[in-house]
Structure formats: C-alpha cells, structure tokens
Amino acid sequence: MKEMAEVRELKVGRYVLIDEEPCKIQSISTSKPGKHGEAKARIDAVGIFDEQKRSVVHPVKHKVGVPIIDKRSAQILALMGSDVVQLMDLETYETFDMPIPEDLKGQLEPGKEILYLQAMGKRKITRV
C-alpha cells in the first residue's frame, strides 16, 4: 500500500518509494529554479529491506509514492535454526517465519517481544 505526495512535502527521516522499493530518506537537496525551468530536488535514500543506497532527482511539484509503513510488535515463538525465527503478531495472532538480521543474532529467545516493520508485502525485524 502507498499514498502519493509531492516531492516538496518530503522530509529527512521519512519514507519514499524509489524503484518500487521503500526507502528511508537520508538527505534532500533542492536546486533553484532556472530561467525557464522549475526547482528540482535530489533525494538520497537507503532501502529499508535491502540496505542499498538510491538517489533520484525530481521537480519539486512531482508526485512520488510514499509507502505506508506499519510498525508492529510480535512475540518470538521458536527459533528455527540460526537463521529463521517463528513469530506471532500481538494484535492479529498471525504466526509467520522471518529471517534473523545479522545484527540481532544471539539476542533472540522464545517468549521475547520484538518490533518489526511491514511495508509493500515485506517484513523486517527492527529491534528486540
């Protein structure tokens, strides 16, 4: 799910879709309008799920997609080996498996609560 917003409404720390990938905005720089053109903005962002740096340049009145980021909490049901964890959402009671991020390996135990992001059909564990 996404909504549309003009480039001039975006702020650092918010999210934007670049190449249909949800990204967190690192910086926005705006150029002055030329004699016949309009002001342009360069957006530098990092992908939420793949950690890739992306940049895009658009006129400030251009409409871009803004992903709807759902921050949710879940409880760890079981560790499936060293790479996968089984979780249960604390609102919907839905159970699902997710890969364990490198920086959180060794910190997860059954019964603990974690926070995760959900956007564009993808999920990522953010913190324990």
CSV table of N, CA and C in Angstrom, one decimal:
chain,number,residue,atom,x,y,z
A,1,MET,N,0.8,-1.2,0.0
A,1,MET,CA,0.0,0.0,0.0
A,1,MET,C,0.9,1.2,0.0
A,2,LYS,N,0.4,2.3,-0.7
A,2,LYS,CA,1.2,3.5,-0.8
A,2,LYS,C,0.2,4.7,-1.0
A,3,GLU,N,0.7,5.8,-0.7
A,3,GLU,CA,0.0,7.1,-1.0
A,3,GLU,C,0.9,8.0,-1.8
A,4,MET,N,0.3,9.0,-2.3
A,4,MET,CA,1.1,9.9,-3.2
A,4,MET,C,1.4,11.2,-2.4
A,5,ALA,N,2.6,11.8,-2.6
A,5,ALA,CA,2.9,13.1,-2.0
A,5,ALA,C,3.8,13.9,-3.0
A,6,GLU,N,3.8,15.2,-2.9
A,6,GLU,CA,4.7,16.0,-3.7
A,6,GLU,C,6.1,16.0,-3.1
A,7,VAL,N,7.1,16.1,-4.0
A,7,VAL,CA,8.5,16.0,-3.5
A,7,VAL,C,8.8,17.0,-2.4
A,8,ARG,N,8.2,18.2,-2.6
A,8,ARG,CA,8.5,19.3,-1.6
A,8,ARG,C,7.9,19.0,-0.2
A,9,GLU,N,7.0,18.1,-0.1
A,9,GLU,CA,6.4,17.7,1.2
A,9,GLU,C,7.2,16.7,2.0
A,10,LEU,N,8.2,16.1,1.3
A,10,LEU,CA,9.0,15.1,1.9
A,10,LEU,C,10.0,15.7,2.9
A,11,LYS,N,10.4,14.9,3.9
A,11,LYS,CA,11.3,15.3,5.0
A,11,LYS,C,12.3,14.2,5.2
A,12,VAL,N,13.5,14.6,5.7
A,12,VAL,CA,14.6,13.6,6.1
A,12,VAL,C,14.0,12.8,7.2
A,13,GLY,N,14.3,11.5,7.1
A,13,GLY,CA,13.8,10.5,8.1
A,13,GLY,C,12.5,9.9,7.8
A,14,ARG,N,11.8,10.4,6.8
A,14,ARG,CA,10.5,9.8,6.3
A,14,ARG,C,10.8,8.8,5.3
A,15,TYR,N,9.8,8.2,4.7
A,15,TYR,CA,10.0,7.2,3.7
A,15,TYR,C,9.5,7.6,2.3
A,16,VAL,N,10.1,7.0,1.3
A,16,VAL,CA,9.7,7.3,-0.1
A,16,VAL,C,9.9,6.0,-0.9
A,17,LEU,N,9.2,5.8,-2.0
A,17,LEU,CA,9.4,4.7,-2.9
A,17,LEU,C,10.3,5.1,-4.0
A,18,ILE,N,11.4,4.4,-4.2
A,18,ILE,CA,12.3,4.6,-5.3
A,18,ILE,C,12.4,3.2,-6.0
A,19,ASP,N,12.1,3.1,-7.2
A,19,ASP,CA,12.1,1.9,-8.0
A,19,ASP,C,11.2,0.8,-7.3
A,20,GLU,N,10.1,1.3,-6.8
A,20,GLU,CA,9.1,0.4,-6.1
A,20,GLU,C,9.7,-0.3,-4.9
A,21,GLU,N,10.7,0.3,-4.3
A,21,GLU,CA,11.4,-0.2,-3.1
A,21,GLU,C,11.2,0.9,-2.0
A,22,PRO,N,10.6,0.5,-0.8
A,22,PRO,CA,10.5,1.5,0.3
A,22,PRO,C,11.9,1.9,0.8
A,23,CYS,N,12.2,3.2,0.9
A,23,CYS,CA,13.5,3.7,1.3
A,23,CYS,C,13.3,4.8,2.3
A,24,LYS,N,14.3,4.9,3.3
A,24,LYS,CA,14.3,5.9,4.3
A,24,LYS,C,15.1,7.1,3.7
A,25,ILE,N,14.6,8.3,3.8
A,25,ILE,CA,15.3,9.5,3.2
A,25,ILE,C,16.5,9.9,4.1
A,26,GLN,N,17.7,10.0,3.5
A,26,GLN,CA,18.9,10.4,4.2
A,26,GLN,C,19.1,11.9,4.1
A,27,SER,N,18.9,12.4,2.8
A,27,SER,CA,19.1,13.8,2.6
A,27,SER,C,18.2,14.3,1.4
A,28,ILE,N,17.8,15.6,1.4
A,28,ILE,CA,17.1,16.2,0.3
A,28,ILE,C,17.8,17.5,0.0
A,29,SER,N,18.2,17.7,-1.2
A,29,SER,CA,18.8,19.0,-1.6
A,29,SER,C,18.0,19.6,-2.7
A,30,THR,N,17.7,20.8,-2.7
A,30,THR,CA,16.9,21.5,-3.7
A,30,THR,C,17.7,22.5,-4.5
A,31,SER,N,17.5,22.5,-5.8
A,31,SER,CA,18.2,23.5,-6.6
A,31,SER,C,17.2,24.6,-6.9
A,32,LYS,N,17.8,25.8,-7.2
A,32,LYS,CA,17.0,27.0,-7.5
A,32,LYS,C,16.4,26.8,-8.9
A,33,PRO,N,15.2,27.4,-9.2
A,33,PRO,CA,14.6,27.2,-10.5
A,33,PRO,C,15.5,28.0,-11.5
A,34,GLY,N,15.5,27.5,-12.7
A,34,GLY,CA,16.3,28.1,-13.8
A,34,GLY,C,15.4,29.2,-14.4
A,35,LYS,N,15.9,29.7,-15.5
A,35,LYS,CA,15.2,30.8,-16.2
A,35,LYS,C,13.8,30.3,-16.7
A,36,HIS,N,13.8,29.1,-17.3
A,36,HIS,CA,12.5,28.6,-17.8
A,36,HIS,C,12.1,27.3,-17.1
A,37,GLY,N,12.9,26.8,-16.3
A,37,GLY,CA,12.5,25.5,-15.6
A,37,GLY,C,12.0,25.7,-14.2
A,38,GLU,N,11.8,24.6,-13.5
A,38,GLU,CA,11.4,24.7,-12.1
A,38,GLU,C,12.4,24.1,-11.2
A,39,ALA,N,12.3,24.4,-9.9
A,39,ALA,CA,13.2,23.9,-8.9
A,39,ALA,C,13.2,22.3,-8.9
A,40,LYS,N,14.3,21.7,-8.7
A,40,LYS,CA,14.4,20.3,-8.7
A,40,LYS,C,15.0,19.9,-7.3
A,41,ALA,N,14.6,18.7,-6.9
A,41,ALA,CA,15.1,18.2,-5.6
A,41,ALA,C,15.8,16.8,-5.8
A,42,ARG,N,16.9,16.7,-5.2
A,42,ARG,CA,17.6,15.4,-5.2
A,42,ARG,C,17.4,14.7,-3.9
A,43,ILE,N,16.9,13.5,-4.0
A,43,ILE,CA,16.6,12.7,-2.8
A,43,ILE,C,17.6,11.6,-2.7
A,44,ASP,N,18.3,11.5,-1.6
A,44,ASP,CA,19.2,10.4,-1.3
A,44,ASP,C,18.6,9.5,-0.2
A,45,ALA,N,18.4,8.2,-0.5
A,45,ALA,CA,17.8,7.4,0.5
A,45,ALA,C,18.4,6.0,0.5
A,46,VAL,N,18.1,5.2,1.6
A,46,VAL,CA,18.6,3.9,1.7
A,46,VAL,C,17.4,2.9,1.8
A,47,GLY,N,17.5,1.8,1.1
A,47,GLY,CA,16.4,0.8,1.1
A,47,GLY,C,16.2,0.2,2.5
A,48,ILE,N,15.0,0.1,2.9
A,48,ILE,CA,14.7,-0.5,4.3
A,48,ILE,C,15.0,-1.9,4.3
A,49,PHE,N,14.7,-2.7,3.3
A,49,PHE,CA,14.9,-4.1,3.3
A,49,PHE,C,16.2,-4.6,2.7
A,50,ASP,N,16.8,-3.9,1.7
A,50,ASP,CA,18.0,-4.3,1.1
A,50,ASP,C,19.2,-3.5,1.4
A,51,GLU,N,19.0,-2.4,2.2
A,51,GLU,CA,20.1,-1.5,2.6
A,51,GLU,C,20.9,-0.9,1.5
A,52,GLN,N,20.3,-0.8,0.3
A,52,GLN,CA,21.0,-0.2,-0.9
A,52,GLN,C,20.8,1.3,-0.9
A,53,LYS,N,21.8,2.0,-1.3
A,53,LYS,CA,21.7,3.5,-1.4
A,53,LYS,C,21.0,3.8,-2.8
A,54,ARG,N,20.1,4.7,-2.8
A,54,ARG,CA,19.4,5.1,-4.0
A,54,ARG,C,19.3,6.6,-4.0
A,55,SER,N,19.4,7.2,-5.2
A,55,SER,CA,19.1,8.6,-5.3
A,55,SER,C,18.2,8.8,-6.6
A,56,VAL,N,17.4,9.9,-6.5
A,56,VAL,CA,16.5,10.2,-7.5
A,56,VAL,C,16.4,11.8,-7.6
A,57,VAL,N,16.2,12.3,-8.8
A,57,VAL,CA,16.0,13.8,-9.0
A,57,VAL,C,14.7,14.0,-9.6
A,58,HIS,N,13.9,14.8,-9.0
A,58,HIS,CA,12.5,15.2,-9.5
A,58,HIS,C,12.3,16.7,-9.3
A,59,PRO,N,11.4,17.2,-10.2
A,59,PRO,CA,10.9,18.6,-9.9
A,59,PRO,C,10.2,18.6,-8.6
A,60,VAL,N,10.2,19.7,-7.8
A,60,VAL,CA,9.6,19.7,-6.5
A,60,VAL,C,8.1,19.5,-6.5
A,61,LYS,N,7.4,19.8,-7.7
A,61,LYS,CA,6.0,19.6,-7.7
A,61,LYS,C,5.6,18.2,-8.2
A,62,HIS,N,6.6,17.3,-8.5
A,62,HIS,CA,6.4,16.0,-9.0
A,62,HIS,C,5.8,15.1,-7.8
A,63,LYS,N,4.8,14.3,-8.2
A,63,LYS,CA,4.2,13.4,-7.2
A,63,LYS,C,5.0,12.1,-7.1
A,64,VAL,N,5.4,11.6,-5.9
A,64,VAL,CA,6.1,10.4,-5.7
A,64,VAL,C,5.3,9.5,-4.8
A,65,GLY,N,5.5,8.2,-4.8
A,65,GLY,CA,4.9,7.3,-3.9
A,65,GLY,C,5.5,7.3,-2.5
A,66,VAL,N,4.7,7.2,-1.5
A,66,VAL,CA,5.2,7.2,-0.1
A,66,VAL,C,4.6,5.9,0.4
A,67,PRO,N,5.5,4.9,0.8
A,67,PRO,CA,4.9,3.6,1.3
A,67,PRO,C,4.3,3.8,2.7
A,68,ILE,N,3.3,3.0,3.0
A,68,ILE,CA,2.6,3.1,4.3
A,68,ILE,C,3.4,2.0,5.1
A,69,ILE,N,4.2,2.5,6.1
A,69,ILE,CA,5.0,1.6,6.9
A,69,ILE,C,4.2,1.3,8.2
A,70,ASP,N,4.0,0.0,8.4
A,70,ASP,CA,3.3,-0.5,9.6
A,70,ASP,C,4.3,-1.0,10.6
A,71,LYS,N,4.4,-0.3,11.8
A,71,LYS,CA,5.3,-0.8,12.8
A,71,LYS,C,4.4,-1.6,13.8
A,72,ARG,N,4.9,-2.9,13.9
A,72,ARG,CA,4.1,-3.8,14.7
A,72,ARG,C,5.0,-4.5,15.8
A,73,SER,N,4.3,-5.1,16.7
A,73,SER,CA,5.1,-5.9,17.7
A,73,SER,C,4.7,-7.4,17.6
A,74,ALA,N,5.6,-8.3,17.9
A,74,ALA,CA,5.3,-9.7,17.8
A,74,ALA,C,6.1,-10.4,18.9
A,75,GLN,N,5.7,-11.6,19.2
A,75,GLN,CA,6.3,-12.4,20.2
A,75,GLN,C,7.0,-13.6,19.5
A,76,ILE,N,8.2,-13.9,20.0
A,76,ILE,CA,9.0,-15.0,19.4
A,76,ILE,C,8.4,-16.3,20.0
A,77,LEU,N,8.0,-17.2,19.1
A,77,LEU,CA,7.5,-18.5,19.5
A,77,LEU,C,8.6,-19.5,19.5
A,78,ALA,N,9.5,-19.5,18.4
A,78,ALA,CA,10.6,-20.5,18.4
A,78,ALA,C,11.7,-20.0,17.4
A,79,LEU,N,12.9,-20.5,17.7
A,79,LEU,CA,14.0,-20.3,16.8
A,79,LEU,C,14.1,-21.5,15.9
A,80,MET,N,14.1,-21.3,14.6
A,80,MET,CA,14.2,-22.4,13.6
A,80,MET,C,15.7,-22.4,13.1
A,81,GLY,N,16.6,-23.0,13.8
A,81,GLY,CA,18.0,-23.0,13.4
A,81,GLY,C,18.6,-21.6,13.8
A,82,SER,N,19.6,-21.2,13.1
A,82,SER,CA,20.3,-20.0,13.5
A,82,SER,C,19.9,-18.8,12.6
A,83,ASP,N,19.1,-19.1,11.6
A,83,ASP,CA,18.8,-18.0,10.6
A,83,ASP,C,17.3,-17.6,10.6
A,84,VAL,N,16.4,-18.4,11.1
A,84,VAL,CA,15.0,-18.1,11.0
A,84,VAL,C,14.3,-18.2,12.3
A,85,VAL,N,13.3,-17.2,12.5
A,85,VAL,CA,12.6,-17.2,13.8
A,85,VAL,C,11.1,-17.2,13.5
A,86,GLN,N,10.4,-17.9,14.3
A,86,GLN,CA,8.9,-18.0,14.2
A,86,GLN,C,8.3,-17.0,15.1
A,87,LEU,N,7.4,-16.1,14.6
A,87,LEU,CA,6.8,-15.0,15.3
A,87,LEU,C,5.3,-15.1,15.3
A,88,MET,N,4.7,-14.5,16.4
A,88,MET,CA,3.3,-14.3,16.4
A,88,MET,C,3.0,-12.8,16.6
A,89,ASP,N,2.2,-12.2,15.7
A,89,ASP,CA,1.8,-10.8,15.8
A,89,ASP,C,0.9,-10.7,17.1
A,90,LEU,N,1.2,-9.6,17.9
A,90,LEU,CA,0.5,-9.5,19.1
A,90,LEU,C,-0.9,-8.9,19.0
A,91,GLU,N,-1.3,-8.4,17.8
A,91,GLU,CA,-2.6,-7.8,17.5
A,91,GLU,C,-3.5,-8.9,16.8
A,92,THR,N,-3.0,-9.4,15.7
A,92,THR,CA,-3.8,-10.3,14.9
A,92,THR,C,-3.6,-11.8,15.2
A,93,TYR,N,-2.6,-12.1,16.1
A,93,TYR,CA,-2.2,-13.5,16.4
A,93,TYR,C,-1.8,-14.4,15.3
A,94,GLU,N,-1.5,-13.7,14.1
A,94,GLU,CA,-1.0,-14.4,13.0
A,94,GLU,C,0.4,-14.9,13.2
A,95,THR,N,0.7,-16.2,12.8
A,95,THR,CA,2.1,-16.7,13.0
A,95,THR,C,2.8,-16.7,11.7
A,96,PHE,N,4.1,-16.4,11.6
A,96,PHE,CA,4.9,-16.4,10.4
A,96,PHE,C,6.3,-16.5,10.7
A,97,ASP,N,7.1,-16.9,9.7
A,97,ASP,CA,8.6,-17.1,9.9
A,97,ASP,C,9.3,-15.9,9.2
A,98,MET,N,10.4,-15.4,9.9
A,98,MET,CA,11.2,-14.3,9.3
A,98,MET,C,12.6,-14.6,9.5
A,99,PRO,N,13.5,-14.2,8.5
A,99,PRO,CA,14.9,-14.3,8.7
A,99,PRO,C,15.4,-13.4,9.8
A,100,ILE,N,16.5,-13.9,10.5
A,100,ILE,CA,17.0,-13.1,11.6
A,100,ILE,C,18.1,-12.2,11.0
A,101,PRO,N,18.0,-10.8,11.3
A,101,PRO,CA,19.0,-9.9,10.8
A,101,PRO,C,20.4,-10.2,11.5
A,102,GLU,N,21.5,-10.0,10.8
A,102,GLU,CA,22.8,-10.2,11.3
A,102,GLU,C,23.1,-9.6,12.6
A,103,ASP,N,22.6,-8.3,12.8
A,103,ASP,CA,23.0,-7.6,14.0
A,103,ASP,C,22.2,-8.0,15.2
A,104,LEU,N,21.1,-8.9,15.0
A,104,LEU,CA,20.3,-9.3,16.1
A,104,LEU,C,20.5,-10.8,16.5
A,105,LYS,N,21.4,-11.5,15.7
A,105,LYS,CA,21.7,-12.9,16.0
A,105,LYS,C,22.3,-13.1,17.4
A,106,GLY,N,21.7,-14.0,18.2
A,106,GLY,CA,22.2,-14.3,19.5
A,106,GLY,C,21.4,-13.5,20.6
A,107,GLN,N,20.6,-12.6,20.1
A,107,GLN,CA,19.8,-11.8,21.1
A,107,GLN,C,18.3,-12.3,21.2
A,108,LEU,N,17.9,-13.2,20.3
A,108,LEU,CA,16.5,-13.6,20.3
A,108,LEU,C,16.3,-14.9,21.1
A,109,GLU,N,15.3,-14.9,21.9
A,109,GLU,CA,14.9,-16.1,22.7
A,109,GLU,C,13.4,-16.2,22.6
A,110,PRO,N,12.9,-17.5,22.7
A,110,PRO,CA,11.4,-17.7,22.7
A,110,PRO,C,10.8,-16.9,23.9
A,111,GLY,N,9.7,-16.3,23.7
A,111,GLY,CA,9.0,-15.5,24.7
A,111,GLY,C,9.3,-14.0,24.7
A,112,LYS,N,10.4,-13.6,24.1
A,112,LYS,CA,10.7,-12.2,24.0
A,112,LYS,C,9.8,-11.5,23.0
A,113,GLU,N,9.6,-10.2,23.2
A,113,GLU,CA,8.9,-9.4,22.2
A,113,GLU,C,9.9,-8.6,21.3
A,114,ILE,N,9.5,-8.5,20.0
A,114,ILE,CA,10.3,-7.8,19.1
A,114,ILE,C,9.4,-6.7,18.4
A,115,LEU,N,10.0,-5.8,17.7
A,115,LEU,CA,9.3,-4.8,16.9
A,115,LEU,C,9.7,-5.1,15.4
A,116,TYR,N,8.7,-5.0,14.5
A,116,TYR,CA,9.1,-5.3,13.1
A,116,TYR,C,8.3,-4.3,12.2
A,117,LEU,N,8.9,-4.0,11.1
A,117,LEU,CA,8.3,-3.2,10.1
A,117,LEU,C,7.6,-4.0,9.0
A,118,GLN,N,6.5,-3.5,8.5
A,118,GLN,CA,5.8,-4.2,7.4
A,118,GLN,C,5.5,-3.2,6.3
A,119,ALA,N,5.9,-3.4,5.1
A,119,ALA,CA,5.6,-2.5,4.0
A,119,ALA,C,5.7,-3.2,2.7
A,120,MET,N,4.8,-2.9,1.8
A,120,MET,CA,4.8,-3.4,0.4
A,120,MET,C,5.0,-4.9,0.4
A,121,GLY,N,4.3,-5.6,1.4
A,121,GLY,CA,4.3,-7.1,1.4
A,121,GLY,C,5.6,-7.7,2.0
A,122,LYS,N,6.5,-6.8,2.5
A,122,LYS,CA,7.7,-7.4,3.1
A,122,LYS,C,7.8,-7.0,4.5
A,123,ARG,N,8.6,-7.8,5.3
A,123,ARG,CA,8.7,-7.6,6.7
A,123,ARG,C,10.2,-7.6,7.1
A,124,LYS,N,10.5,-6.9,8.2
A,124,LYS,CA,11.9,-6.8,8.7
A,124,LYS,C,11.8,-6.6,10.2
A,125,ILE,N,12.6,-7.3,10.9
A,125,ILE,CA,12.8,-7.1,12.4
A,125,ILE,C,13.6,-5.9,12.6
A,126,THR,N,13.1,-5.0,13.5
A,126,THR,CA,13.9,-3.8,13.7
A,126,THR,C,14.6,-3.8,15.1
A,127,ARG,N,13.9,-4.2,16.2
A,127,ARG,CA,14.6,-4.3,17.5
A,127,ARG,C,13.9,-5.3,18.4
A,128,VAL,N,14.7,-5.7,19.4
A,128,VAL,CA,14.3,-6.6,20.4
A,128,VAL,C,13.8,-5.8,21.6
